[in-house]
Amino acid sequence: MKKIDRGLYIGRFQPYHNGHHSVLKRISEYVDEIIIGIGSAQLSHEPGNPFTSGERIMMITQSLDELPCPFYVIPIEDIQRNALWVAHVRSISPPFSRVFSSNPLVVQLFAEQGISVESPDMYERQSHSGTEIRRRMLAGENWQDLVPKAVVDVVEEINGVERLTRISGSD
Ligand SMILES: Nc1ncnc2c1ncn2[C@@H]1O[C@H](COP(=O)(O)OP(=O)(O)OP(=O)(O)O)[C@@H](O)[C@H]1O
Ligand SMILES: NC(=O)c1ccc[n+]([C@@H]2O[C@H](COP(=O)(O)O)[C@@H](O)[C@H]2O)c1
């Protein structure tokens, strides 16, 4: 049976931005397939987590139409027990042999289960973070240049900036 080198990349993607996009394009050069795990999938309509998992799936899928390897996007809800989280992820994900994340808790939890985690280099981190993009959306500043065009289209389709403004009590 052929062993497929499948990598798991986890994030909240609130929203998906050019930093995530550059990491995924880089990873796709050396794994056979990629699983993109949408963390905190149950959260939406909060200032720090404005978009639903379905909306995040649209952002990611539409941005990655030219990725050179197959990819899967799966929602992963949080659970109350960190010690069981890796088993939870494995129970719902396609099988994977490695993980990509820079989140220290994610790195620790997978390492404790004997799964190596690679932390890809950051891409222009000062501007390319979900926090900065949400701040710019609220401030009426340019956020569109920090995300793939497909993400701009999805945010427009769902009136995402208006939603974020309302739930942040900023209008
Ligand atoms: N600019 C970037 N370049 C490369 N990787 C990034 C960048 N920003 C975030 N990541 C990584 O992407 C993964 C998912 O992160 P996440 O979706 O929380 O993005 P974030 O920009 O850090 O969001 P937030 O600011 O909302 O916490 C994490 O491993 C994180 O380290
Ligand atoms: N106990 C848990 O449910 C648990 C533990 C570790 C990470 N996570 C999730 O993994 C994701 C990690 O993504 P970030 O790197 O974007 O923070 C987050 O959604 C976080 O909530 C969940």
mmCIF file of C-alpha atoms and ligand atoms in Angstrom:
data_model
loop_
_atom_site.group_PDB
_atom_site.id
_atom_site.type_symbol
_atom_site.label_atom_id
_atom_site.label_comp_id
_atom_site.label_asym_id
_atom_site.label_seq_id
_atom_site.Cartn_x
_atom_site.Cartn_y
_atom_site.Cartn_z
ATOM 1 C CA MET A 1 0.000 0.000 0.000
ATOM 2 C CA LYS A 2 1.387 3.426 -0.937
ATOM 3 C CA LYS A 3 2.144 5.636 2.070
ATOM 4 C CA ILE A 4 0.756 9.114 1.464
ATOM 5 C CA ASP A 5 2.619 11.977 3.185
ATOM 6 C CA ARG A 6 -0.341 13.993 4.428
ATOM 7 C CA GLY A 7 0.191 17.156 6.526
ATOM 8 C CA LEU A 8 -2.275 18.825 8.886
ATOM 9 C CA TYR A 9 -2.326 22.645 9.131
ATOM 10 C CA ILE A 10 -4.477 24.036 11.927
ATOM 11 C CA GLY A 11 -5.694 27.568 12.542
ATOM 12 C CA ARG A 12 -8.793 29.595 13.348
ATOM 13 C CA PHE A 13 -8.630 31.529 10.062
ATOM 14 C CA GLN A 14 -10.631 34.533 11.318
ATOM 15 C CA PRO A 15 -10.156 35.425 8.474
ATOM 16 C CA TYR A 16 -7.883 33.379 6.177
ATOM 17 C CA HIS A 17 -5.050 35.731 5.111
ATOM 18 C CA ASN A 18 -1.921 35.971 2.948
ATOM 19 C CA GLY A 19 0.268 34.649 5.809
ATOM 20 C CA HIS A 20 -1.722 31.388 5.903
ATOM 21 C CA HIS A 21 -1.777 31.366 2.086
ATOM 22 C CA SER A 22 2.001 31.674 1.765
ATOM 23 C CA VAL A 23 2.531 28.870 4.313
ATOM 24 C CA LEU A 24 0.136 26.544 2.494
ATOM 25 C CA LYS A 25 1.728 27.222 -0.890
ATOM 26 C CA ARG A 26 5.150 26.447 0.620
ATOM 27 C CA ILE A 27 3.951 23.255 2.347
ATOM 28 C CA SER A 28 2.263 22.048 -0.835
ATOM 29 C CA GLU A 29 5.692 21.812 -2.493
ATOM 30 C CA TYR A 30 6.780 18.948 -0.246
ATOM 31 C CA VAL A 31 3.773 17.009 1.065
ATOM 32 C CA ASP A 32 1.486 14.794 -1.027
ATOM 33 C CA GLU A 33 -1.776 16.125 0.449
ATOM 34 C CA ILE A 34 -2.836 18.789 2.947
ATOM 35 C CA ILE A 35 -5.568 18.759 5.568
ATOM 36 C CA ILE A 36 -6.623 22.218 6.715
ATOM 37 C CA GLY A 37 -8.223 22.017 10.150
ATOM 38 C CA ILE A 38 -10.509 24.914 11.039
ATOM 39 C CA GLY A 39 -10.037 25.305 14.782
ATOM 40 C CA SER A 40 -12.688 26.634 17.166
ATOM 41 C CA ALA A 41 -15.218 25.685 14.498
ATOM 42 C CA GLN A 42 -18.136 26.220 16.866
ATOM 43 C CA LEU A 43 -17.300 29.918 17.304
ATOM 44 C CA SER A 44 -18.723 32.764 15.205
ATOM 45 C CA HIS A 45 -20.350 36.159 15.639
ATOM 46 C CA GLU A 46 -17.788 37.235 18.262
ATOM 47 C CA PRO A 47 -15.383 40.166 17.824
ATOM 48 C CA GLY A 48 -12.393 37.790 17.884
ATOM 49 C CA ASN A 49 -14.155 35.073 15.894
ATOM 50 C CA PRO A 50 -16.620 36.731 13.542
ATOM 51 C CA PHE A 51 -16.916 34.076 10.815
ATOM 52 C CA THR A 52 -18.670 30.696 10.883
ATOM 53 C CA SER A 53 -16.795 27.524 9.997
ATOM 54 C CA GLY A 54 -18.770 27.340 6.738
ATOM 55 C CA GLU A 55 -17.718 30.866 5.806
ATOM 56 C CA ARG A 56 -14.099 30.038 6.633
ATOM 57 C CA ILE A 57 -14.361 26.917 4.455
ATOM 58 C CA MET A 58 -15.535 29.126 1.565
ATOM 59 C CA MET A 59 -12.619 31.555 2.077
ATOM 60 C CA ILE A 60 -10.040 28.768 2.106
ATOM 61 C CA THR A 61 -11.473 26.591 -0.668
ATOM 62 C CA GLN A 62 -11.955 29.482 -3.066
ATOM 63 C CA SER A 63 -8.458 30.864 -2.353
ATOM 64 C CA LEU A 64 -6.718 27.546 -2.966
ATOM 65 C CA ASP A 65 -8.124 26.590 -6.343
ATOM 66 C CA GLU A 66 -4.612 26.522 -7.833
ATOM 67 C CA LEU A 67 -2.836 24.613 -5.049
ATOM 68 C CA PRO A 68 -0.652 21.944 -6.712
ATOM 69 C CA CYS A 69 -1.713 19.145 -4.334
ATOM 70 C CA PRO A 70 -5.087 17.805 -3.140
ATOM 71 C CA PHE A 71 -6.434 19.362 0.053
ATOM 72 C CA TYR A 72 -9.287 18.757 2.505
ATOM 73 C CA VAL A 73 -10.854 21.363 4.793
ATOM 74 C CA ILE A 74 -12.333 20.032 8.037
ATOM 75 C CA PRO A 75 -14.013 21.895 10.909
ATOM 76 C CA ILE A 76 -12.664 21.011 14.378
ATOM 77 C CA GLU A 77 -14.700 22.071 17.396
ATOM 78 C CA ASP A 78 -12.907 22.820 20.658
ATOM 79 C CA ILE A 79 -13.274 20.405 23.571
ATOM 80 C CA GLN A 80 -12.952 21.000 27.299
ATOM 81 C CA ARG A 81 -9.949 18.705 27.813
ATOM 82 C CA ASN A 82 -6.614 19.660 26.295
ATOM 83 C CA ALA A 83 -5.195 16.234 27.166
ATOM 84 C CA LEU A 84 -7.745 14.580 24.854
ATOM 85 C CA TRP A 85 -7.615 17.125 22.035
ATOM 86 C CA VAL A 86 -5.127 15.275 19.790
ATOM 87 C CA ALA A 87 -7.289 12.130 19.970
ATOM 88 C CA HIS A 88 -10.314 14.284 19.150
ATOM 89 C CA VAL A 89 -8.544 15.746 16.087
ATOM 90 C CA ARG A 90 -7.454 12.293 14.921
ATOM 91 C CA SER A 91 -10.954 10.926 15.358
ATOM 92 C CA ILE A 92 -12.395 13.317 12.769
ATOM 93 C CA SER A 93 -9.506 14.008 10.397
ATOM 94 C CA PRO A 94 -8.201 12.055 7.421
ATOM 95 C CA PRO A 95 -5.001 10.310 8.555
ATOM 96 C CA PHE A 96 -1.894 12.533 8.720
ATOM 97 C CA SER A 97 1.793 11.961 9.435
ATOM 98 C CA ARG A 98 2.858 15.490 10.331
ATOM 99 C CA VAL A 99 1.474 18.735 11.661
ATOM 100 C CA PHE A 100 2.218 22.378 10.879
ATOM 101 C CA SER A 101 1.530 25.014 13.527
ATOM 102 C CA SER A 102 3.244 27.802 15.455
ATOM 103 C CA ASN A 103 0.776 27.690 18.340
ATOM 104 C CA PRO A 104 2.768 26.588 21.442
ATOM 105 C CA LEU A 105 -0.147 24.624 22.938
ATOM 106 C CA VAL A 106 -0.770 22.780 19.668
ATOM 107 C CA VAL A 107 2.952 21.990 19.363
ATOM 108 C CA GLN A 108 3.043 20.707 22.955
ATOM 109 C CA LEU A 109 -0.094 18.541 22.709
ATOM 110 C CA PHE A 110 1.010 16.813 19.497
ATOM 111 C CA ALA A 111 4.604 16.397 20.733
ATOM 112 C CA GLU A 112 3.300 14.610 23.842
ATOM 113 C CA GLN A 113 1.585 12.118 21.527
ATOM 114 C CA GLY A 114 4.823 11.553 19.577
ATOM 115 C CA ILE A 115 3.738 13.541 16.503
ATOM 116 C CA SER A 116 6.295 16.014 15.220
ATOM 117 C CA VAL A 117 5.142 19.550 14.568
ATOM 118 C CA GLU A 118 6.877 21.909 12.161
ATOM 119 C CA SER A 119 6.528 25.665 12.651
ATOM 120 C CA PRO A 120 6.732 27.397 9.263
ATOM 121 C CA ASP A 121 8.413 30.813 9.027
ATOM 122 C CA MET A 122 6.093 33.764 9.524
ATOM 123 C CA TYR A 123 5.145 35.880 6.518
ATOM 124 C CA GLU A 124 5.118 39.646 7.255
ATOM 125 C CA ARG A 125 3.608 38.917 10.657
ATOM 126 C CA GLN A 126 3.268 42.545 11.777
ATOM 127 C CA SER A 127 0.498 43.203 9.276
ATOM 128 C CA HIS A 128 -0.566 39.636 8.466
ATOM 129 C CA SER A 129 -2.533 38.477 11.484
ATOM 130 C CA GLY A 130 -6.238 37.932 11.973
ATOM 131 C CA THR A 131 -6.126 40.410 14.847
ATOM 132 C CA GLU A 132 -4.706 43.194 12.649
ATOM 133 C CA ILE A 133 -7.119 42.458 9.801
ATOM 134 C CA ARG A 134 -10.154 42.591 12.119
ATOM 135 C CA ARG A 135 -8.799 45.827 13.603
ATOM 136 C CA ARG A 136 -8.512 47.341 10.123
ATOM 137 C CA MET A 137 -12.038 46.194 9.196
ATOM 138 C CA LEU A 138 -13.392 48.017 12.247
ATOM 139 C CA ALA A 139 -11.276 51.116 11.654
ATOM 140 C CA GLY A 140 -12.275 51.381 7.988
ATOM 141 C CA GLU A 141 -8.637 50.900 6.947
ATOM 142 C CA ASN A 142 -7.329 48.824 4.052
ATOM 143 C CA TRP A 143 -7.522 45.107 4.958
ATOM 144 C CA GLN A 144 -8.199 43.854 1.458
ATOM 145 C CA ASP A 145 -4.490 43.827 0.498
ATOM 146 C CA LEU A 146 -3.735 41.372 3.337
ATOM 147 C CA VAL A 147 -6.015 38.565 2.115
ATOM 148 C CA PRO A 148 -6.535 36.648 -1.147
ATOM 149 C CA LYS A 149 -9.117 38.199 -3.493
ATOM 150 C CA ALA A 150 -11.484 35.277 -2.849
ATOM 151 C CA VAL A 151 -11.619 36.244 0.842
ATOM 152 C CA VAL A 152 -12.590 39.822 -0.066
ATOM 153 C CA ASP A 153 -15.421 38.376 -2.180
ATOM 154 C CA VAL A 154 -16.676 36.087 0.614
ATOM 155 C CA VAL A 155 -16.560 38.876 3.226
ATOM 156 C CA GLU A 156 -18.530 41.085 0.848
ATOM 157 C CA GLU A 157 -21.079 38.344 0.109
ATOM 158 C CA ILE A 158 -21.846 37.825 3.801
ATOM 159 C CA ASN A 159 -21.596 41.523 4.776
ATOM 160 C CA GLY A 160 -18.795 40.506 7.085
ATOM 161 C CA VAL A 161 -17.497 43.974 7.954
ATOM 162 C CA GLU A 162 -20.998 45.120 8.867
ATOM 163 C CA ARG A 163 -21.424 42.033 11.083
ATOM 164 C CA LEU A 164 -18.081 42.587 12.809
ATOM 165 C CA THR A 165 -18.907 46.248 13.370
ATOM 166 C CA ARG A 166 -22.307 45.414 14.924
ATOM 167 C CA ILE A 167 -21.117 42.636 17.215
ATOM 168 C CA SER A 168 -18.200 44.790 18.340
ATOM 169 C CA GLY A 169 -20.610 47.546 19.299
ATOM 170 C CA SER A 170 -18.744 49.926 17.005
ATOM 171 C CA ASP A 171 -21.608 51.374 14.924
HETATM 172 N N1 LIG B 1 1.733 35.986 8.932
HETATM 173 C C1 LIG B 1 1.791 34.666 9.124
HETATM 174 N N2 LIG B 1 2.699 33.933 8.448
HETATM 175 C C2 LIG B 1 2.773 32.601 8.646
HETATM 176 N N3 LIG B 1 1.974 31.896 9.485
HETATM 177 C C3 LIG B 1 1.056 32.576 10.174
HETATM 178 C C4 LIG B 1 0.907 33.995 10.026
HETATM 179 N N4 LIG B 1 -0.098 34.392 10.846
HETATM 180 C C5 LIG B 1 -0.541 33.281 11.469
HETATM 181 N N5 LIG B 1 0.146 32.204 11.084
HETATM 182 C C6 LIG B 1 -0.016 30.846 11.584
HETATM 183 O O1 LIG B 1 -1.201 30.302 11.104
HETATM 184 C C7 LIG B 1 -1.754 29.400 12.057
HETATM 185 C C8 LIG B 1 -3.177 29.779 12.297
HETATM 186 O O2 LIG B 1 -3.218 31.009 12.939
HETATM 187 P P1 LIG B 1 -4.533 31.875 13.126
HETATM 188 O O3 LIG B 1 -5.632 31.454 12.252
HETATM 189 O O4 LIG B 1 -4.827 31.983 14.585
HETATM 190 O O5 LIG B 1 -3.999 33.263 12.549
HETATM 191 P P2 LIG B 1 -3.618 34.562 13.315
HETATM 192 O O6 LIG B 1 -3.302 35.520 12.226
HETATM 193 O O7 LIG B 1 -2.561 34.312 14.346
HETATM 194 O O8 LIG B 1 -5.012 34.931 14.005
HETATM 195 P P3 LIG B 1 -5.432 35.821 15.261
HETATM 196 O O9 LIG B 1 -4.630 37.101 15.167
HETATM 197 O O10 LIG B 1 -6.883 35.978 15.030
HETATM 198 O O11 LIG B 1 -5.107 35.014 16.497
HETATM 199 C C9 LIG B 1 -0.877 29.501 13.310
HETATM 200 O O12 LIG B 1 0.037 28.427 13.331
HETATM 201 C C10 LIG B 1 -0.154 30.807 13.104
HETATM 202 O O13 LIG B 1 1.099 30.847 13.734
HETATM 203 N N1 LIG B 2 -8.843 21.721 23.941
HETATM 204 C C1 LIG B 2 -9.023 22.188 22.726
HETATM 205 O O1 LIG B 2 -10.126 22.200 22.191
HETATM 206 C C2 LIG B 2 -7.876 22.758 21.957
HETATM 207 C C3 LIG B 2 -6.544 22.571 22.328
HETATM 208 C C4 LIG B 2 -5.552 23.133 21.524
HETATM 209 C C5 LIG B 2 -5.876 23.878 20.396
HETATM 210 N N2 LIG B 2 -7.189 24.043 20.084
HETATM 211 C C6 LIG B 2 -7.591 24.852 18.918
HETATM 212 O O2 LIG B 2 -6.677 24.773 17.880
HETATM 213 C C7 LIG B 2 -6.706 25.987 17.147
HETATM 214 C C8 LIG B 2 -5.307 26.482 17.011
HETATM 215 O O3 LIG B 2 -5.320 27.507 16.107
HETATM 216 P P1 LIG B 2 -4.477 28.861 16.282
HETATM 217 O O4 LIG B 2 -3.068 28.490 16.046
HETATM 218 O O5 LIG B 2 -5.047 29.712 15.207
HETATM 219 O O6 LIG B 2 -4.759 29.382 17.663
HETATM 220 C C9 LIG B 2 -7.619 26.956 17.918
HETATM 221 O O7 LIG B 2 -8.876 26.958 17.310
HETATM 222 C C10 LIG B 2 -7.669 26.320 19.294
HETATM 223 O O8 LIG B 2 -8.884 26.589 19.991
HETATM 224 C C11 LIG B 2 -8.164 23.499 20.822
#
